[in-house]
Amino acid sequence: MDINKLTAQFQQDLAHAQSLANGFNHSVIEALHVLSAMVGDSSSTVSSLLSQCSTDFAKLKSDIETQVNQLASLDNPTGDINISQNLLRLLNQTDKLA
């Protein structure tokens, strides 16, 4: 995956996902972190698309937050955060489709 191929918005979403993971003392960035970042940005394309689909946006955000809170966290975080294998697979798949 070449980060330079990603849109500026998605790069920002990944950075926000990293901040979320760090804030919850998670050791890896999961797809849930990225989804949370995308849904949390009211100006994002994802938010716009979901609002057009008559999605219960508040419930979706709440459900995502609940799932993120349930991810395993570290007692003594080092600040080193990696991308999870699942997220890496997703990113590689999107790279192939782009």
mmCIF file with all atom_site columns, C-alpha atoms in Angstrom:
data_model
loop_
_atom_site.group_PDB
_atom_site.id
_atom_site.type_symbol
_atom_site.label_atom_id
_atom_site.label_alt_id
_atom_site.label_comp_id
_atom_site.label_asym_id
_atom_site.label_entity_id
_atom_site.label_seq_id
_atom_site.pdbx_PDB_ins_code
_atom_site.Cartn_x
_atom_site.Cartn_y
_atom_site.Cartn_z
_atom_site.occupancy
_atom_site.B_iso_or_equiv
_atom_site.pdbx_formal_charge
_atom_site.auth_seq_id
_atom_site.auth_comp_id
_atom_site.auth_asym_id
_atom_site.auth_atom_id
_atom_site.pdbx_PDB_model_num
ATOM 1  C CA . MET A 1 1  ? 0.000   0.000  0.000  1.00 0.00 ? 1  MET A CA 1
ATOM 2  C CA . ASP A 1 2  ? 1.354   3.377  -1.009 1.00 0.00 ? 2  ASP A CA 1
ATOM 3  C CA . ILE A 1 3  ? 0.137   6.073  1.394  1.00 0.00 ? 3  ILE A CA 1
ATOM 4  C CA . ASN A 1 4  ? 0.678   8.695  -1.302 1.00 0.00 ? 4  ASN A CA 1
ATOM 5  C CA . LYS A 1 5  ? -2.068  7.082  -3.406 1.00 0.00 ? 5  LYS A CA 1
ATOM 6  C CA . LEU A 1 6  ? -4.619  7.757  -0.667 1.00 0.00 ? 6  LEU A CA 1
ATOM 7  C CA . THR A 1 7  ? -6.779  10.846 -0.767 1.00 0.00 ? 7  THR A CA 1
ATOM 8  C CA . ALA A 1 8  ? -5.925  13.653 1.623  1.00 0.00 ? 8  ALA A CA 1
ATOM 9  C CA . GLN A 1 9  ? -9.220  13.010 3.437  1.00 0.00 ? 9  GLN A CA 1
ATOM 10 C CA . PHE A 1 10 ? -8.434  9.329  3.946  1.00 0.00 ? 10 PHE A CA 1
ATOM 11 C CA . GLN A 1 11 ? -4.929  10.171 5.149  1.00 0.00 ? 11 GLN A CA 1
ATOM 12 C CA . GLN A 1 12 ? -6.563  12.473 7.716  1.00 0.00 ? 12 GLN A CA 1
ATOM 13 C CA . ASP A 1 13 ? -8.973  9.694  8.681  1.00 0.00 ? 13 ASP A CA 1
ATOM 14 C CA . LEU A 1 14 ? -6.055  7.310  9.220  1.00 0.00 ? 14 LEU A CA 1
ATOM 15 C CA . ALA A 1 15 ? -4.265  9.904  11.357 1.00 0.00 ? 15 ALA A CA 1
ATOM 16 C CA . HIS A 1 16 ? -7.438  10.397 13.404 1.00 0.00 ? 16 HIS A CA 1
ATOM 17 C CA . ALA A 1 17 ? -7.821  6.616  13.721 1.00 0.00 ? 17 ALA A CA 1
ATOM 18 C CA . GLN A 1 18 ? -4.262  6.443  15.051 1.00 0.00 ? 18 GLN A CA 1
ATOM 19 C CA . SER A 1 19 ? -5.079  9.148  17.603 1.00 0.00 ? 19 SER A CA 1
ATOM 20 C CA . LEU A 1 20 ? -8.199  7.240  18.651 1.00 0.00 ? 20 LEU A CA 1
ATOM 21 C CA . ALA A 1 21 ? -6.248  4.015  19.092 1.00 0.00 ? 21 ALA A CA 1
ATOM 22 C CA . ASN A 1 22 ? -3.605  5.853  21.081 1.00 0.00 ? 22 ASN A CA 1
ATOM 23 C CA . GLY A 1 23 ? -6.237  7.530  23.251 1.00 0.00 ? 23 GLY A CA 1
ATOM 24 C CA . PHE A 1 24 ? -7.776  4.169  24.138 1.00 0.00 ? 24 PHE A CA 1
ATOM 25 C CA . ASN A 1 25 ? -4.346  2.590  24.796 1.00 0.00 ? 25 ASN A CA 1
ATOM 26 C CA . HIS A 1 26 ? -4.828  0.163  21.914 1.00 0.00 ? 26 HIS A CA 1
ATOM 27 C CA . SER A 1 27 ? -1.727  -1.423 20.433 1.00 0.00 ? 27 SER A CA 1
ATOM 28 C CA . VAL A 1 28 ? -3.041  -1.539 16.862 1.00 0.00 ? 28 VAL A CA 1
ATOM 29 C CA . ILE A 1 29 ? -5.231  0.543  14.580 1.00 0.00 ? 29 ILE A CA 1
ATOM 30 C CA . GLU A 1 30 ? -8.273  -1.506 13.648 1.00 0.00 ? 30 GLU A CA 1
ATOM 31 C CA . ALA A 1 31 ? -10.799 -0.936 10.881 1.00 0.00 ? 31 ALA A CA 1
ATOM 32 C CA . LEU A 1 32 ? -13.200 0.155  13.643 1.00 0.00 ? 32 LEU A CA 1
ATOM 33 C CA . HIS A 1 33 ? -10.891 3.064  14.482 1.00 0.00 ? 33 HIS A CA 1
ATOM 34 C CA . VAL A 1 34 ? -10.925 4.155  10.841 1.00 0.00 ? 34 VAL A CA 1
ATOM 35 C CA . LEU A 1 35 ? -14.695 3.785  10.616 1.00 0.00 ? 35 LEU A CA 1
ATOM 36 C CA . SER A 1 36 ? -15.085 5.796  13.816 1.00 0.00 ? 36 SER A CA 1
ATOM 37 C CA . ALA A 1 37 ? -12.878 8.533  12.389 1.00 0.00 ? 37 ALA A CA 1
ATOM 38 C CA . MET A 1 38 ? -14.850 8.609  9.136  1.00 0.00 ? 38 MET A CA 1
ATOM 39 C CA . VAL A 1 39 ? -18.249 8.676  10.828 1.00 0.00 ? 39 VAL A CA 1
ATOM 40 C CA . GLY A 1 40 ? -17.047 11.221 13.375 1.00 0.00 ? 40 GLY A CA 1
ATOM 41 C CA . ASP A 1 41 ? -16.231 13.754 10.654 1.00 0.00 ? 41 ASP A CA 1
ATOM 42 C CA . SER A 1 42 ? -19.526 15.370 9.668  1.00 0.00 ? 42 SER A CA 1
ATOM 43 C CA . SER A 1 43 ? -17.950 16.786 6.499  1.00 0.00 ? 43 SER A CA 1
ATOM 44 C CA . SER A 1 44 ? -16.718 13.403 5.248  1.00 0.00 ? 44 SER A CA 1
ATOM 45 C CA . THR A 1 45 ? -18.061 11.610 2.209  1.00 0.00 ? 45 THR A CA 1
ATOM 46 C CA . VAL A 1 46 ? -18.968 8.640  4.391  1.00 0.00 ? 46 VAL A CA 1
ATOM 47 C CA . SER A 1 47 ? -21.123 10.804 6.663  1.00 0.00 ? 47 SER A CA 1
ATOM 48 C CA . SER A 1 48 ? -22.783 12.369 3.644  1.00 0.00 ? 48 SER A CA 1
ATOM 49 C CA . LEU A 1 49 ? -23.545 8.999  2.052  1.00 0.00 ? 49 LEU A CA 1
ATOM 50 C CA . LEU A 1 50 ? -24.912 7.568  5.282  1.00 0.00 ? 50 LEU A CA 1
ATOM 51 C CA . SER A 1 51 ? -27.187 10.549 5.815  1.00 0.00 ? 51 SER A CA 1
ATOM 52 C CA . GLN A 1 52 ? -28.581 10.074 2.297  1.00 0.00 ? 52 GLN A CA 1
ATOM 53 C CA . CYS A 1 53 ? -29.380 6.443  3.140  1.00 0.00 ? 53 CYS A CA 1
ATOM 54 C CA . SER A 1 54 ? -31.688 7.349  6.029  1.00 0.00 ? 54 SER A CA 1
ATOM 55 C CA . THR A 1 55 ? -29.233 5.826  8.486  1.00 0.00 ? 55 THR A CA 1
ATOM 56 C CA . ASP A 1 56 ? -29.815 6.307  12.208 1.00 0.00 ? 56 ASP A CA 1
ATOM 57 C CA . PHE A 1 57 ? -26.531 8.169  12.428 1.00 0.00 ? 57 PHE A CA 1
ATOM 58 C CA . ALA A 1 58 ? -26.552 8.652  16.208 1.00 0.00 ? 58 ALA A CA 1
ATOM 59 C CA . LYS A 1 59 ? -27.117 4.931  16.793 1.00 0.00 ? 59 LYS A CA 1
ATOM 60 C CA . LEU A 1 60 ? -24.433 3.983  14.300 1.00 0.00 ? 60 LEU A CA 1
ATOM 61 C CA . LYS A 1 61 ? -21.898 6.274  15.983 1.00 0.00 ? 61 LYS A CA 1
ATOM 62 C CA . SER A 1 62 ? -22.893 4.926  19.392 1.00 0.00 ? 62 SER A CA 1
ATOM 63 C CA . ASP A 1 63 ? -22.564 1.307  18.224 1.00 0.00 ? 63 ASP A CA 1
ATOM 64 C CA . ILE A 1 64 ? -19.138 1.988  16.726 1.00 0.00 ? 64 ILE A CA 1
ATOM 65 C CA . GLU A 1 65 ? -17.997 3.701  19.943 1.00 0.00 ? 65 GLU A CA 1
ATOM 66 C CA . THR A 1 66 ? -19.202 0.714  21.958 1.00 0.00 ? 66 THR A CA 1
ATOM 67 C CA . GLN A 1 67 ? -17.229 -1.660 19.745 1.00 0.00 ? 67 GLN A CA 1
ATOM 68 C CA . VAL A 1 68 ? -14.088 0.501  19.913 1.00 0.00 ? 68 VAL A CA 1
ATOM 69 C CA . ASN A 1 69 ? -14.370 0.630  23.711 1.00 0.00 ? 69 ASN A CA 1
ATOM 70 C CA . GLN A 1 70 ? -14.495 -3.172 23.820 1.00 0.00 ? 70 GLN A CA 1
ATOM 71 C CA . LEU A 1 71 ? -11.189 -3.608 21.984 1.00 0.00 ? 71 LEU A CA 1
ATOM 72 C CA . ALA A 1 72 ? -8.321  -4.839 24.127 1.00 0.00 ? 72 ALA A CA 1
ATOM 73 C CA . SER A 1 73 ? -6.208  -2.095 25.659 1.00 0.00 ? 73 SER A CA 1
ATOM 74 C CA . LEU A 1 74 ? -2.743  -2.011 27.179 1.00 0.00 ? 74 LEU A CA 1
ATOM 75 C CA . ASP A 1 75 ? -2.126  -1.296 30.857 1.00 0.00 ? 75 ASP A CA 1
ATOM 76 C CA . ASN A 1 76 ? 1.270   0.262  30.118 1.00 0.00 ? 76 ASN A CA 1
ATOM 77 C CA . PRO A 1 77 ? 1.137   1.619  26.569 1.00 0.00 ? 77 PRO A CA 1
ATOM 78 C CA . THR A 1 78 ? 4.410   2.464  24.868 1.00 0.00 ? 78 THR A CA 1
ATOM 79 C CA . GLY A 1 79 ? 2.902   4.753  22.259 1.00 0.00 ? 79 GLY A CA 1
ATOM 80 C CA . ASP A 1 80 ? 3.940   2.380  19.469 1.00 0.00 ? 80 ASP A CA 1
ATOM 81 C CA . ILE A 1 81 ? 0.870   1.693  17.366 1.00 0.00 ? 81 ILE A CA 1
ATOM 82 C CA . ASN A 1 82 ? 0.774   -0.554 14.329 1.00 0.00 ? 82 ASN A CA 1
ATOM 83 C CA . ILE A 1 83 ? -1.879  -1.289 11.736 1.00 0.00 ? 83 ILE A CA 1
ATOM 84 C CA . SER A 1 84 ? -3.750  -4.523 12.464 1.00 0.00 ? 84 SER A CA 1
ATOM 85 C CA . GLN A 1 85 ? -3.442  -7.393 10.009 1.00 0.00 ? 85 GLN A CA 1
ATOM 86 C CA . ASN A 1 86 ? -7.150  -7.102 9.164  1.00 0.00 ? 86 ASN A CA 1
ATOM 87 C CA . LEU A 1 87 ? -6.901  -3.390 8.418  1.00 0.00 ? 87 LEU A CA 1
ATOM 88 C CA . LEU A 1 88 ? -3.758  -3.969 6.362  1.00 0.00 ? 88 LEU A CA 1
ATOM 89 C CA . ARG A 1 89 ? -5.607  -6.589 4.289  1.00 0.00 ? 89 ARG A CA 1
ATOM 90 C CA . LEU A 1 90 ? -8.483  -4.149 3.726  1.00 0.00 ? 90 LEU A CA 1
ATOM 91 C CA . LEU A 1 91 ? -6.117  -1.382 2.690  1.00 0.00 ? 91 LEU A CA 1
ATOM 92 C CA . ASN A 1 92 ? -4.279  -3.704 0.310  1.00 0.00 ? 92 ASN A CA 1
ATOM 93 C CA . GLN A 1 93 ? -7.586  -4.791 -1.232 1.00 0.00 ? 93 GLN A CA 1
ATOM 94 C CA . THR A 1 94 ? -8.664  -1.184 -1.755 1.00 0.00 ? 94 THR A CA 1
ATOM 95 C CA . ASP A 1 95 ? -5.275  -0.460 -3.299 1.00 0.00 ? 95 ASP A CA 1
ATOM 96 C CA . LYS A 1 96 ? -5.836  -3.255 -5.821 1.00 0.00 ? 96 LYS A CA 1
ATOM 97 C CA . LEU A 1 97 ? -9.307  -1.949 -6.663 1.00 0.00 ? 97 LEU A CA 1
ATOM 98 C CA . ALA A 1 98 ? -8.199  1.666  -7.080 1.00 0.00 ? 98 ALA A CA 1
#
